[in-house]
mmCIF file of C-alpha atoms in Angstrom:
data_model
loop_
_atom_site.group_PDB
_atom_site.id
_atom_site.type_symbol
_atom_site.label_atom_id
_atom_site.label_comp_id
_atom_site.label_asym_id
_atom_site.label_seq_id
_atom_site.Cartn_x
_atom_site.Cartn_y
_atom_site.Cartn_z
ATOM 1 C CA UNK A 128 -61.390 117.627 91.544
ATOM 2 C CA UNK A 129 -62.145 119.697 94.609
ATOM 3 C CA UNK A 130 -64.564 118.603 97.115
ATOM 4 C CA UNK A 131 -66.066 121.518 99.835
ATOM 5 C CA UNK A 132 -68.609 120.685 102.273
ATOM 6 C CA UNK A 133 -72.059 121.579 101.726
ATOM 7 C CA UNK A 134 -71.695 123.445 104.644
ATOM 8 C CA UNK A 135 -69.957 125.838 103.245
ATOM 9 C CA UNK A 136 -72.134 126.574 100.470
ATOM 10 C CA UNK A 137 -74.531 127.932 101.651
ATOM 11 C CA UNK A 138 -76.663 125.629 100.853
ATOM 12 C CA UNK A 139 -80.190 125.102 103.101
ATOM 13 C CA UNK A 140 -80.848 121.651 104.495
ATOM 14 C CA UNK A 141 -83.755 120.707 101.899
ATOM 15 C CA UNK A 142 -80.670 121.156 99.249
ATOM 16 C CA UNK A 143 -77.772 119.302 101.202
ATOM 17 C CA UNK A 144 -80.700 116.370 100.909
ATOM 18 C CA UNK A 145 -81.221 116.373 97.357
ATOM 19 C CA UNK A 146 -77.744 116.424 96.446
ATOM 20 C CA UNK A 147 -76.999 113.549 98.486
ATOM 21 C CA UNK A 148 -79.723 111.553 96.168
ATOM 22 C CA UNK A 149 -78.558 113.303 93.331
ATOM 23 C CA UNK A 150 -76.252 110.782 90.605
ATOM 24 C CA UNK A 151 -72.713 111.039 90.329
ATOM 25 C CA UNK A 152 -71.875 111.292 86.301
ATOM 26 C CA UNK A 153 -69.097 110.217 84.741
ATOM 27 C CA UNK A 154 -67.383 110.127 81.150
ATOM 28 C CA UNK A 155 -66.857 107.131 79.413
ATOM 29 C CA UNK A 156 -63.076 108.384 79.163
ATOM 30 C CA UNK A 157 -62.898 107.970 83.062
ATOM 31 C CA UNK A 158 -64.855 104.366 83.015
ATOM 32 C CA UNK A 159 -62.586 103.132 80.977
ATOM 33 C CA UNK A 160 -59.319 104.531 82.567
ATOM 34 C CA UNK A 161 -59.350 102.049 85.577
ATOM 35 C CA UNK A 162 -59.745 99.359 82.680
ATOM 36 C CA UNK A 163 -56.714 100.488 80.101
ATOM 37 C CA UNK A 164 -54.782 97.964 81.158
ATOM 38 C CA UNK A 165 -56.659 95.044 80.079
ATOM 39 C CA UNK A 166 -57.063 96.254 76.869
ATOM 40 C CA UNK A 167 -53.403 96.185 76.289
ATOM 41 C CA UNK A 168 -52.889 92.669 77.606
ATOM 42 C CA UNK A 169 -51.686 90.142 75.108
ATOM 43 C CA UNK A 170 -53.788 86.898 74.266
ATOM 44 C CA UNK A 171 -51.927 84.859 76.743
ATOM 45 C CA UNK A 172 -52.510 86.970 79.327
ATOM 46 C CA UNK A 173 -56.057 87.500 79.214
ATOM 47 C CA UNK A 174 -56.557 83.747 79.526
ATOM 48 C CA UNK A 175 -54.256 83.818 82.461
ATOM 49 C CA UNK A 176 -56.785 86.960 84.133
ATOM 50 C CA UNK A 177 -59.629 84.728 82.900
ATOM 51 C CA UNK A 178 -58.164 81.348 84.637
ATOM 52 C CA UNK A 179 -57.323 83.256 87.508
ATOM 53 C CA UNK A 180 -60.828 85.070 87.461
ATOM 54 C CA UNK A 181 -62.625 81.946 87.307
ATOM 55 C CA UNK A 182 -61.075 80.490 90.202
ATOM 56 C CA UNK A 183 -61.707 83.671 92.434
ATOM 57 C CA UNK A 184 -65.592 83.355 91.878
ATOM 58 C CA UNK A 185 -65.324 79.919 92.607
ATOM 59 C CA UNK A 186 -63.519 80.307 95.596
ATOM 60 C CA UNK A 187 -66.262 83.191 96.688
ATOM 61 C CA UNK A 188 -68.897 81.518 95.582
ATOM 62 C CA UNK A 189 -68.481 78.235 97.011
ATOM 63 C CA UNK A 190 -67.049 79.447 100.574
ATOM 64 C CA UNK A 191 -70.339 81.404 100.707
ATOM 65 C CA UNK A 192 -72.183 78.383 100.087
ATOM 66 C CA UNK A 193 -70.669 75.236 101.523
ATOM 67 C CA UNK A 194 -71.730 71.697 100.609
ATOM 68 C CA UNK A 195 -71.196 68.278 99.752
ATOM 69 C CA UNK A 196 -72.364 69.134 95.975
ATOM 70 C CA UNK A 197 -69.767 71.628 95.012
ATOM 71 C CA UNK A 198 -67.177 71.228 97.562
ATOM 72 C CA UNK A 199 -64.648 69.668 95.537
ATOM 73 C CA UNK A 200 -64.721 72.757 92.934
ATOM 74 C CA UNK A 201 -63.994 74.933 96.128
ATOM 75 C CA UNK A 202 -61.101 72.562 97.524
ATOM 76 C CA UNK A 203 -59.802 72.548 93.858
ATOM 77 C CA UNK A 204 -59.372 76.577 93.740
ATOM 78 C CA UNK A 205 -58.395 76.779 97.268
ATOM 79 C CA UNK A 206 -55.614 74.495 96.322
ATOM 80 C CA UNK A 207 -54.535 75.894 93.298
ATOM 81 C CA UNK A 208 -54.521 79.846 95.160
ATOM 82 C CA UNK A 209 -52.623 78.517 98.158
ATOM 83 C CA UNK A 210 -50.076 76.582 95.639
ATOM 84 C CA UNK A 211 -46.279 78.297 95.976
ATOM 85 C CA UNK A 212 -45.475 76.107 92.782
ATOM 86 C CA UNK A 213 -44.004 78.417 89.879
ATOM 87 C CA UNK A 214 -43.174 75.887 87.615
ATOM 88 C CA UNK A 215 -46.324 75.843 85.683
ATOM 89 C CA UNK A 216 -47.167 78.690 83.341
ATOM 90 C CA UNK A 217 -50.601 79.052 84.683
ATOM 91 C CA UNK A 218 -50.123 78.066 88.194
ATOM 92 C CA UNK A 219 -51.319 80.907 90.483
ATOM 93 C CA UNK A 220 -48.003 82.297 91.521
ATOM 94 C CA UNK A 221 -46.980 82.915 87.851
ATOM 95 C CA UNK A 222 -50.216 84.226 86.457
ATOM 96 C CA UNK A 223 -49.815 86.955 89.106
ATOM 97 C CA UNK A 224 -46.160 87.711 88.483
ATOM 98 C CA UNK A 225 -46.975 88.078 84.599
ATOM 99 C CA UNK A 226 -49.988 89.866 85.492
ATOM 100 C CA UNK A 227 -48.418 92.116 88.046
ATOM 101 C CA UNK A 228 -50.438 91.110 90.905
ATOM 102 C CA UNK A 229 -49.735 90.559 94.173
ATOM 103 C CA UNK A 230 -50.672 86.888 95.215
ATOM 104 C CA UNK A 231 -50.280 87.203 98.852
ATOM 105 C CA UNK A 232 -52.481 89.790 98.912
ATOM 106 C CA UNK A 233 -55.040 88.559 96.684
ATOM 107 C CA UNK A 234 -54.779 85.578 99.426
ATOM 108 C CA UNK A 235 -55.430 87.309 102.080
ATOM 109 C CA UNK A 236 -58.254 89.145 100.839
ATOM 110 C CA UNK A 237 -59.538 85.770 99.937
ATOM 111 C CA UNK A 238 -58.897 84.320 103.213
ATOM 112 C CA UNK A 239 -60.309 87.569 104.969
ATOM 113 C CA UNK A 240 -63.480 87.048 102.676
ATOM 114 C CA UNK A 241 -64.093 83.571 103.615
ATOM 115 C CA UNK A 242 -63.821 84.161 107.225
ATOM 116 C CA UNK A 243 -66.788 87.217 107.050
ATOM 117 C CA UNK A 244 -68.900 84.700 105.225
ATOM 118 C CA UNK A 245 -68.265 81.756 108.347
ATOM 119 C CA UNK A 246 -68.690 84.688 111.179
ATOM 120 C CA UNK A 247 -72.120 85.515 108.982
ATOM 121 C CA UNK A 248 -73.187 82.107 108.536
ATOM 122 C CA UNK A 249 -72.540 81.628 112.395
ATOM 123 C CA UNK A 250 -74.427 84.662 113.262
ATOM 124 C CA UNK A 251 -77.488 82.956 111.748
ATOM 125 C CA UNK A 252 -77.201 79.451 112.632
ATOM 126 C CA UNK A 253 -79.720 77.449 110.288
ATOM 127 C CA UNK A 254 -83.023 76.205 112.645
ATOM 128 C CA UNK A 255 -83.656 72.427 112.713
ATOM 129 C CA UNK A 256 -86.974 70.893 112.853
ATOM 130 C CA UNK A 257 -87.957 70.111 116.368
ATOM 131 C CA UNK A 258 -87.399 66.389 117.285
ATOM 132 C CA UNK A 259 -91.155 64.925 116.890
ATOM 133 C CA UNK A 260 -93.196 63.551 119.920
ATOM 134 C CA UNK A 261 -96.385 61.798 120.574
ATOM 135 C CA UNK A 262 -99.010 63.993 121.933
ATOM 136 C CA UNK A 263 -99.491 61.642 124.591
ATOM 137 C CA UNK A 264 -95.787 62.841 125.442
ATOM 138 C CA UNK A 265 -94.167 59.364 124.910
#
């Protein structure tokens, strides 16, 4: 596919601006492409992309969202993701080996994640209630 600039084709200004708006289209054929290989995983190994899915959005979603309520769920994942251990099947150093992943830099997308979500968080500090006083000014 060849891309030219919209300069170049001689197209007015009005026309560069409604082709900028205008949807991209795309064939089924090419949707599905980028998901070919998970249709030829074995049973096994789609549990292993669903396990290791699961613990992704919980890692995400809980780093995003810290608390008392569901910060064991995120310790839990965190643990598991940071775990070197290969000796069980669906520990996450195997499941990206049989998967063909690469763990260290799933990790450090991760870990690159949940730092952007504490610089955010920090940008936007939560406001507290002011401390309450008498009127009198006691």
């Amino acid at each position: 596919m060849e891309v030219y600039p919209l300069t170049d084709q001689g197209y007015g200004a009005d026309e560069r601006l409604a082709q900028l708006f205008t949807p991209h289209t795309i064939l089924p054929s090419q949707f599905f492409r980028g998901l070919a290989w998970c249709a030829g995983l074995q049973g096994e190994q789609r549990l292993m992309l669903a396990v290791l899915e699961d613990a992704i959005h919980v890692y995400c979603k809980e780093s995003a969202t810290p608390g008392r309520r569901n910060s064991w769920l995120f310790r839990e994942a965190e643990e598991w993701i940071e775990s070197g251990d290969h000796s069980w099947v669906f520990s996450f150093a195997c499941i990206c080996e049989v998967l063909g992943l690469d763990a260290e830099y799933i990790r450090r997308g991760l870990h690159a994640r949940r730092k952007r979500s504490r610089l955010v968080r920090g940008a936007h500090p939560t406001t507290h209630a002011a401390e309450l006083r008498r009127a009198s000014g006691e």
